[in-house]
PDB file of C-alpha atoms in Angstrom:
ATOM      1  CA  MET Z 272       0.000   0.000   0.000  1.00 66.00           C
ATOM      2  CA  THR Z 273       1.352   3.398  -0.958  1.00 77.00           C
ATOM      3  CA  THR Z 274       1.431   6.420   1.320  1.00 82.00           C
ATOM      4  CA  GLY Z 275      -1.174   8.042  -0.940  1.00 89.00           C
ATOM      5  CA  GLU Z 276      -3.511   5.072  -0.636  1.00 92.00           C
ATOM      6  CA  GLN Z 277      -3.191   5.180   3.149  1.00 94.00           C
ATOM      7  CA  GLU Z 278      -3.969   8.917   3.180  1.00 95.00           C
ATOM      8  CA  LEU Z 279      -7.040   8.342   0.991  1.00 97.00           C
ATOM      9  CA  ARG Z 280      -8.195   5.454   3.182  1.00 95.00           C
ATOM     10  CA  GLU Z 281      -7.955   7.680   6.263  1.00 95.00           C
ATOM     11  CA  LEU Z 282      -9.955  10.488   4.619  1.00 96.00           C
ATOM     12  CA  VAL Z 283     -12.680   8.064   3.499  1.00 97.00           C
ATOM     13  CA  ALA Z 284     -12.766   6.281   6.881  1.00 95.00           C
ATOM     14  CA  GLY Z 285     -13.236   9.646   8.576  1.00 96.00           C
ATOM     15  CA  CYS Z 286     -16.348  10.408   6.516  1.00 97.00           C
ATOM     16  CA  ALA Z 287     -19.435   8.541   7.746  1.00 97.00           C
ATOM     17  CA  TRP Z 288     -21.469   9.747   4.749  1.00 98.00           C
ATOM     18  CA  LEU Z 289     -19.094   8.321   2.134  1.00 98.00           C
ATOM     19  CA  THR Z 290     -18.577   5.146   4.148  1.00 97.00           C
ATOM     20  CA  ARG Z 291     -22.351   4.619   4.195  1.00 98.00           C
ATOM     21  CA  ALA Z 292     -22.544   5.293   0.441  1.00 98.00           C
ATOM     22  CA  LEU Z 293     -19.768   2.769  -0.182  1.00 98.00           C
ATOM     23  CA  THR Z 294     -21.600   0.207   1.957  1.00 98.00           C
ATOM     24  CA  VAL Z 295     -24.825   0.723  -0.017  1.00 98.00           C
ATOM     25  CA  VAL Z 296     -22.933   0.291  -3.298  1.00 98.00           C
ATOM     26  CA  ARG Z 297     -21.191  -2.863  -2.095  1.00 98.00           C
ATOM     27  CA  ASP Z 298     -24.419  -4.353  -0.777  1.00 97.00           C
ATOM     28  CA  SER Z 299     -26.420  -3.418  -3.911  1.00 97.00           C
ATOM     29  CA  GLY Z 300     -25.229  -6.449  -5.848  1.00 95.00           C
ATOM     30  CA  LEU Z 301     -24.130  -4.364  -8.844  1.00 97.00           C
ATOM     31  CA  PRO Z 302     -21.185  -6.143 -10.481  1.00 97.00           C
ATOM     32  CA  ASP Z 303     -17.727  -4.598 -10.047  1.00 97.00           C
ATOM     33  CA  ALA Z 304     -19.239  -1.412  -8.560  1.00 98.00           C
ATOM     34  CA  TRP Z 305     -17.219   1.608  -7.382  1.00 98.00           C
ATOM     35  CA  ILE Z 306     -17.733   5.256  -6.341  1.00 98.00           C
ATOM     36  CA  GLY Z 307     -15.537   7.930  -7.849  1.00 95.00           C
ATOM     37  CA  ALA Z 308     -15.161  11.236  -9.630  1.00 91.00           C
ATOM     38  CA  GLY Z 309     -16.776  14.298  -8.035  1.00 91.00           C
ATOM     39  CA  ALA Z 310     -17.945  12.892  -4.694  1.00 95.00           C
ATOM     40  CA  LEU Z 311     -14.489  11.559  -3.923  1.00 97.00           C
ATOM     41  CA  ARG Z 312     -12.779  14.746  -5.137  1.00 97.00           C
ATOM     42  CA  ASP Z 313     -15.193  16.885  -3.097  1.00 96.00           C
ATOM     43  CA  LEU Z 314     -14.339  14.938   0.053  1.00 97.00           C
ATOM     44  CA  VAL Z 315     -10.569  15.101  -0.410  1.00 97.00           C
ATOM     45  CA  TRP Z 316     -10.409  18.703  -1.598  1.00 97.00           C
ATOM     46  CA  GLY Z 317     -13.020  19.919   0.881  1.00 96.00           C
ATOM     47  CA  GLU Z 318     -11.039  18.460   3.772  1.00 96.00           C
ATOM     48  CA  ARG Z 319      -7.582  19.409   2.486  1.00 95.00           C
ATOM     49  CA  TYR Z 320      -8.085  22.611   0.499  1.00 95.00           C
ATOM     50  CA  GLY Z 321     -11.457  24.050   1.447  1.00 92.00           C
ATOM     51  CA  ASP Z 322     -13.795  24.569   4.362  1.00 92.00           C
ATOM     52  CA  GLY Z 323     -14.446  20.877   4.972  1.00 95.00           C
ATOM     53  CA  PHE Z 324     -16.665  18.368   3.194  1.00 96.00           C
ATOM     54  CA  ASP Z 325     -20.400  19.019   2.998  1.00 95.00           C
ATOM     55  CA  PRO Z 326     -22.330  16.071   1.513  1.00 96.00           C
ATOM     56  CA  THR Z 327     -25.300  18.329   0.722  1.00 94.00           C
ATOM     57  CA  THR Z 328     -23.207  20.049  -1.970  1.00 92.00           C
ATOM     58  CA  VAL Z 329     -22.421  16.820  -3.860  1.00 94.00           C
ATOM     59  CA  ARG Z 330     -24.036  17.131  -7.304  1.00 93.00           C
ATOM     60  CA  ASP Z 331     -24.147  13.398  -7.883  1.00 94.00           C
ATOM     61  CA  VAL Z 332     -22.609  10.241  -6.536  1.00 97.00           C
ATOM     62  CA  ASP Z 333     -21.013   8.633  -9.568  1.00 96.00           C
ATOM     63  CA  VAL Z 334     -21.278   4.876  -9.266  1.00 98.00           C
ATOM     64  CA  VAL Z 335     -19.605   2.883 -11.999  1.00 97.00           C
ATOM     65  CA  PHE Z 336     -20.090  -0.800 -12.500  1.00 97.00           C
ATOM     66  CA  PHE Z 337     -19.231  -3.318 -15.198  1.00 97.00           C
ATOM     67  CA  ASP Z 338     -21.807  -5.688 -16.651  1.00 96.00           C
ATOM     68  CA  PRO Z 339     -21.302  -6.648 -20.325  1.00 95.00           C
ATOM     69  CA  THR Z 340     -24.631  -8.526 -20.341  1.00 93.00           C
ATOM     70  CA  ARG Z 341     -26.849  -5.466 -19.690  1.00 88.00           C
ATOM     71  CA  LEU Z 342     -26.083  -2.606 -22.054  1.00 89.00           C
ATOM     72  CA  THR Z 343     -29.148  -0.339 -22.124  1.00 88.00           C
ATOM     73  CA  ARG Z 344     -29.711   3.013 -20.476  1.00 88.00           C
ATOM     74  CA  ASP Z 345     -32.719   1.423 -18.754  1.00 91.00           C
ATOM     75  CA  ASP Z 346     -30.242  -0.864 -16.990  1.00 94.00           C
ATOM     76  CA  ASP Z 347     -28.436   2.244 -15.696  1.00 95.00           C
ATOM     77  CA  HIS Z 348     -31.748   3.631 -14.449  1.00 96.00           C
ATOM     78  CA  ARG Z 349     -32.561   0.342 -12.708  1.00 96.00           C
ATOM     79  CA  ALA Z 350     -29.121   0.348 -11.076  1.00 97.00           C
ATOM     80  CA  THR Z 351     -29.653   3.920  -9.877  1.00 97.00           C
ATOM     81  CA  ALA Z 352     -33.080   2.954  -8.499  1.00 97.00           C
ATOM     82  CA  ARG Z 353     -31.513   0.005  -6.651  1.00 97.00           C
ATOM     83  CA  LEU Z 354     -29.058   2.363  -4.938  1.00 98.00           C
ATOM     84  CA  THR Z 355     -31.830   4.835  -4.104  1.00 98.00           C
ATOM     85  CA  ALA Z 356     -33.830   2.001  -2.523  1.00 97.00           C
ATOM     86  CA  GLY Z 357     -30.798   1.270  -0.325  1.00 97.00           C
ATOM     87  CA  TRP Z 358     -30.400   4.919   0.730  1.00 98.00           C
ATOM     88  CA  PRO Z 359     -32.676   7.614  -0.738  1.00 96.00           C
ATOM     89  CA  ASP Z 360     -30.643  10.687   0.282  1.00 92.00           C
ATOM     90  CA  PRO Z 361     -27.641  10.841  -2.083  1.00 96.00           C
ATOM     91  CA  PRO Z 362     -28.129  11.919  -5.709  1.00 97.00           C
ATOM     92  CA  TRP Z 363     -27.042   8.564  -7.148  1.00 98.00           C
ATOM     93  CA  GLN Z 364     -25.984   8.214 -10.772  1.00 97.00           C
ATOM     94  CA  ALA Z 365     -25.078   4.674 -11.794  1.00 97.00           C
ATOM     95  CA  ARG Z 366     -23.422   3.993 -15.161  1.00 96.00           C
ATOM     96  CA  ASN Z 367     -22.450   0.649 -16.604  1.00 97.00           C
ATOM     97  CA  GLN Z 368     -18.986   1.206 -18.042  1.00 96.00           C
ATOM     98  CA  ALA Z 369     -19.439  -1.822 -20.321  1.00 95.00           C
ATOM     99  CA  ALA Z 370     -22.197   0.133 -22.128  1.00 93.00           C
ATOM    100  CA  VAL Z 371     -20.576   3.574 -22.545  1.00 93.00           C
ATOM    101  CA  HIS Z 372     -19.695   2.866 -26.178  1.00 93.00           C
ATOM    102  CA  THR Z 373     -23.424   2.493 -26.972  1.00 87.00           C
ATOM    103  CA  TRP Z 374     -24.236   6.139 -26.128  1.00 83.00           C
ATOM    104  CA  TYR Z 375     -21.007   8.153 -25.838  1.00 81.00           C
ATOM    105  CA  ALA Z 376     -20.858   9.586 -29.390  1.00 79.00           C
ATOM    106  CA  ALA Z 377     -24.551  10.547 -29.348  1.00 81.00           C
ATOM    107  CA  ARG Z 378     -24.127  12.359 -26.031  1.00 81.00           C
ATOM    108  CA  PHE Z 379     -20.723  14.003 -26.498  1.00 80.00           C
ATOM    109  CA  GLY Z 380     -20.172  13.990 -30.271  1.00 78.00           C
ATOM    110  CA  GLY Z 381     -17.261  12.681 -32.224  1.00 80.00           C
ATOM    111  CA  ASP Z 382     -16.586   9.203 -33.471  1.00 82.00           C
ATOM    112  CA  PRO Z 383     -17.905   6.103 -31.742  1.00 86.00           C
ATOM    113  CA  ILE Z 384     -15.598   4.721 -29.079  1.00 88.00           C
ATOM    114  CA  GLU Z 385     -14.468   1.165 -28.540  1.00 93.00           C
ATOM    115  CA  PRO Z 386     -16.121  -0.796 -25.716  1.00 93.00           C
ATOM    116  CA  TYR Z 387     -14.249  -0.620 -22.427  1.00 95.00           C
ATOM    117  CA  ARG Z 388     -12.894  -3.919 -21.116  1.00 96.00           C
ATOM    118  CA  SER Z 389     -12.915  -2.949 -17.424  1.00 97.00           C
ATOM    119  CA  VAL Z 390     -13.779  -0.238 -14.943  1.00 97.00           C
ATOM    120  CA  ALA Z 391     -10.096   0.720 -14.763  1.00 97.00           C
ATOM    121  CA  GLU Z 392      -9.936   1.247 -18.535  1.00 97.00           C
ATOM    122  CA  ALA Z 393     -13.042   3.474 -18.388  1.00 96.00           C
ATOM    123  CA  VAL Z 394     -11.788   5.486 -15.394  1.00 97.00           C
ATOM    124  CA  ALA Z 395      -8.534   6.161 -17.256  1.00 97.00           C
ATOM    125  CA  THR Z 396     -10.537   8.265 -19.759  1.00 95.00           C
ATOM    126  CA  TRP Z 397     -12.242  10.544 -17.226  1.00 93.00           C
ATOM    127  CA  PRO Z 398     -11.806  14.312 -17.755  1.00 93.00           C
ATOM    128  CA  GLU Z 399      -9.275  15.202 -15.039  1.00 95.00           C
ATOM    129  CA  TYR Z 400      -6.526  13.112 -13.486  1.00 97.00           C
ATOM    130  CA  ALA Z 401      -7.725  14.042  -9.986  1.00 97.00           C
ATOM    131  CA  THR Z 402     -11.152  12.552 -10.654  1.00 95.00           C
ATOM    132  CA  ALA Z 403      -9.876   9.458 -12.477  1.00 97.00           C
ATOM    133  CA  VAL Z 404     -10.053   7.584  -9.177  1.00 98.00           C
ATOM    134  CA  VAL Z 405     -12.647   5.151  -7.827  1.00 98.00           C
ATOM    135  CA  VAL Z 406     -12.989   3.356  -4.503  1.00 98.00           C
ATOM    136  CA  ARG Z 407     -15.074   0.523  -3.094  1.00 98.00           C
ATOM    137  CA  LEU Z 408     -15.406  -1.576   0.042  1.00 97.00           C
ATOM    138  CA  ASP Z 409     -14.583  -5.246  -0.101  1.00 96.00           C
ATOM    139  CA  PRO Z 410     -16.653  -7.783   1.891  1.00 94.00           C
ATOM    140  CA  ALA Z 411     -14.367  -7.250   4.924  1.00 95.00           C
ATOM    141  CA  ASP Z 412     -14.918  -3.448   4.851  1.00 94.00           C
ATOM    142  CA  ARG Z 413     -11.426  -2.743   3.475  1.00 94.00           C
ATOM    143  CA  LEU Z 414     -11.191   0.117   1.005  1.00 96.00           C
ATOM    144  CA  GLU Z 415      -9.964  -0.794  -2.480  1.00 96.00           C
ATOM    145  CA  VAL Z 416      -8.573   1.957  -4.711  1.00 97.00           C
ATOM    146  CA  CYS Z 417      -8.429   2.047  -8.515  1.00 97.00           C
ATOM    147  CA  ALA Z 418      -6.385   5.019  -9.730  1.00 97.00           C
ATOM    148  CA  PRO Z 419      -4.961   4.466 -13.236  1.00 97.00           C
ATOM    149  CA  TYR Z 420      -2.815   7.635 -12.984  1.00 97.00           C
ATOM    150  CA  GLY Z 421      -2.117   7.418  -9.281  1.00 96.00           C
ATOM    151  CA  LEU Z 422      -3.326   9.692  -6.500  1.00 97.00           C
ATOM    152  CA  ALA Z 423      -0.893  12.620  -6.784  1.00 97.00           C
ATOM    153  CA  ASP Z 424      -3.339  15.082  -8.382  1.00 97.00           C
ATOM    154  CA  LEU Z 425      -6.254  14.118  -6.128  1.00 98.00           C
ATOM    155  CA  LEU Z 426      -4.283  14.287  -2.886  1.00 97.00           C
ATOM    156  CA  GLY Z 427      -2.068  17.159  -4.065  1.00 97.00           C
ATOM    157  CA  GLY Z 428      -5.006  19.354  -5.085  1.00 97.00           C
ATOM    158  CA  VAL Z 429      -4.188  19.633  -8.781  1.00 97.00           C
ATOM    159  CA  TRP Z 430      -6.895  20.198 -11.407  1.00 95.00           C
ATOM    160  CA  ARG Z 431      -5.318  18.943 -14.639  1.00 95.00           C
ATOM    161  CA  HIS Z 432      -6.939  17.976 -17.949  1.00 93.00           C
ATOM    162  CA  ASN Z 433      -6.764  14.311 -18.923  1.00 92.00           C
ATOM    163  CA  PRO Z 434      -6.608  14.290 -22.749  1.00 91.00           C
ATOM    164  CA  ALA Z 435      -7.499  10.590 -23.061  1.00 89.00           C
ATOM    165  CA  ARG Z 436     -11.106  11.295 -24.114  1.00 83.00           C
ATOM    166  CA  VAL Z 437     -11.945  14.968 -23.435  1.00 83.00           C
ATOM    167  CA  ASP Z 438     -10.699  17.700 -25.757  1.00 85.00           C
ATOM    168  CA  VAL Z 439      -9.334  21.064 -24.617  1.00 86.00           C
ATOM    169  CA  ALA Z 440     -12.562  22.971 -25.383  1.00 87.00           C
ATOM    170  CA  ARG Z 441     -14.685  20.623 -23.254  1.00 86.00           C
ATOM    171  CA  SER Z 442     -12.035  20.711 -20.535  1.00 88.00           C
ATOM    172  CA  ARG Z 443     -12.237  24.517 -20.427  1.00 91.00           C
ATOM    173  CA  GLN Z 444     -16.036  24.290 -20.154  1.00 90.00           C
ATOM    174  CA  ARG Z 445     -15.701  21.926 -17.219  1.00 88.00           C
ATOM    175  CA  LEU Z 446     -13.179  24.226 -15.563  1.00 89.00           C
ATOM    176  CA  ALA Z 447     -15.549  27.216 -15.926  1.00 91.00           C
ATOM    177  CA  ARG Z 448     -18.503  25.218 -14.579  1.00 91.00           C
ATOM    178  CA  HIS Z 449     -16.711  23.649 -11.599  1.00 89.00           C
ATOM    179  CA  ARG Z 450     -14.583  26.700 -10.603  1.00 93.00           C
ATOM    180  CA  PRO Z 451     -12.137  24.617  -8.518  1.00 93.00           C
ATOM    181  CA  ALA Z 452      -9.890  27.512  -7.450  1.00 92.00           C
ATOM    182  CA  GLN Z 453     -12.915  29.338  -5.977  1.00 93.00           C
ATOM    183  CA  ARG Z 454     -14.427  26.255  -4.317  1.00 93.00           C
ATOM    184  CA  TRP Z 455     -11.137  24.999  -2.903  1.00 95.00           C
ATOM    185  CA  PRO Z 456      -8.695  27.912  -2.505  1.00 93.00           C
ATOM    186  CA  GLY Z 457      -5.660  25.688  -2.034  1.00 92.00           C
ATOM    187  CA  VAL Z 458      -6.141  23.824  -5.327  1.00 96.00           C
ATOM    188  CA  THR Z 459      -3.740  24.428  -8.218  1.00 95.00           C
ATOM    189  CA  VAL Z 460      -5.366  24.711 -11.657  1.00 94.00           C
ATOM    190  CA  ILE Z 461      -3.281  23.796 -14.669  1.00 93.00           C
ATOM    191  CA  GLU Z 462      -5.027  25.390 -17.646  1.00 86.00           C
ATOM    192  CA  PRO Z 463      -5.834  22.938 -20.451  1.00 81.00           C
ATOM    193  CA  GLY Z 464      -4.125  23.433 -23.753  1.00 74.00           C
TER     194      GLY Z 464
END
């Protein structure tokens, strides 16, 4: 276990809200299910670079799972409903990473993408390196971490464009919408381009 993984484990363990969300995801029965992106970033950056973490400001709890046998958007909606049945409070958003290729081009434009072969492969394409991190609880309540680019940007408070799937223009739009330097004053923004 790296020092970064230990630091992340301690931050997650200290947050009852995220621990409960992780428990709901684990117990939901969704295959290969993880929480990542904004909720995880908000926790880490709120605690390290802001005024603390406030779960009521989380826009959505991104839950990714991998099921190559169920590839419709209705399956995503059913997965989200399953999580909501387990705990109605968080704004759950479940997405089957095995199905992203079926809707990505229609939603974001550009050429169709190849199907992902795993959650880790999908996470490696997320828009910023700091949010290309997912976590889950194993059956013994140990936190597992999947971070294809490591944890340096997440733990170090660095907003940096990941060019794997998102172009510079879309990255700038995300930067303007999320305003990381205003939300978390200690965060360093590396302008895309």
